[in-house]
């Protein structure tokens, strides 16, 4: 099948790779424009852009698809279908209509739960028991199109965003190949999304990582697993911002934000949290014990 692939981050790369391995002709790749990155703030291509370039596939990086010129260029490719995976730009109706079989989206949730930009992190933060991938026939709404395939995965109590990201990327890579085969053979029918159970996975903001010790320890621990590596979870200790990379729940109580013992167990709105892996500004990640040996935080300290 002649395809256009539209994606930007690491999540999208295994999906593009699977399409190539399955023998599809990826005639063009669309990705967001290069962005400044690293210490030198030099413009860097997205992971999808770099991968496609390495495979010799033409890459387009428009800032928008709203202009008639961009829409005409997209239509001129003559694709049978477009596969979209975390592209990051809105597709106008003219783009949605251009491929013969439309545009298929690989979405990292069990729709209609967690429509939107950050479904992986939101599922962990909410304490969902399961999540998954949905292959959807795109329409003009925000992740509102009819569903072609879905598959679920259990969210274990220690599931992290990094682990879930990789599991769902691999799942999406497999399901999109299956969906394209079903569409081509006429054996796969789209099903409208249920009207009930809609939630929105709003884009992550940097300040979401600040710990509010008034929340329950369980809520904070889920944030630690969901928001690393970005935007990260932290608390203020004097002038320093201490990142919490891993943490344990402890069945103790006290005034929220108060250090309860020499192991950095901190009282929360309900129960307590014990950071076990942390990072000081400009330092490598370390165990909490290592940090405390060189930078003691006495019992009774109230953290910001």
C-alpha angles and dihedrals in degrees: 000000000000108000144181114211120207119189143117121189135058090272090068099051099078089048093055090044091053092053090054092046089052090058099252118149107239099198096181142001125216119201137160116275121271113278132206110264141165130026093307092048088227115166111261128192117240118260090256092048092051093046094048092047089053090053093049096248118146110251126207120195108182118168088222140007095211099099121093088232094057091045092050091049090051093049092048090066088073096214123182089216142349120228114208123194120168093326096155100215128096114248113224118223092256089059093045090053098044103082116073092238097031129236123314121203127207103210124186100225142058098264137255084033114081103009110177144043108326110034096145095056095039093053091055094043091052093051093239115183092218143006135170147158130300125197106211136187101233125235133172095280129087103274091324100126127120117279124244103176138355138180130187136217129196116245107224118207091257097046113139130199090245093053094044092046091057095044094050093044089055091045092049091049090057097041096050091057089050091048094050090050091050093049092047092051094043092237098115124075126192119239123206115245117256115260091225126073099033115160131166126230099209119205114274118256126208094237093057087083095066109107116237102199090200088074118087118271089244092056092049093046090053089052090053090055094041104043102046126130091017132059086352129212121259150160130208120247108183106303093341128093109216115201118215110214099170133010144175132222115241123192096230131112138208143127107324112263095019119131105233103190147358091278094068094254105167125201116236134186086282122014122335142282126221114198109216101177121035143163129216120207111285092002134108120257113273142170116276088243091058091050093048092051090062100026111032121204105197124220109267095036112139112220125213 
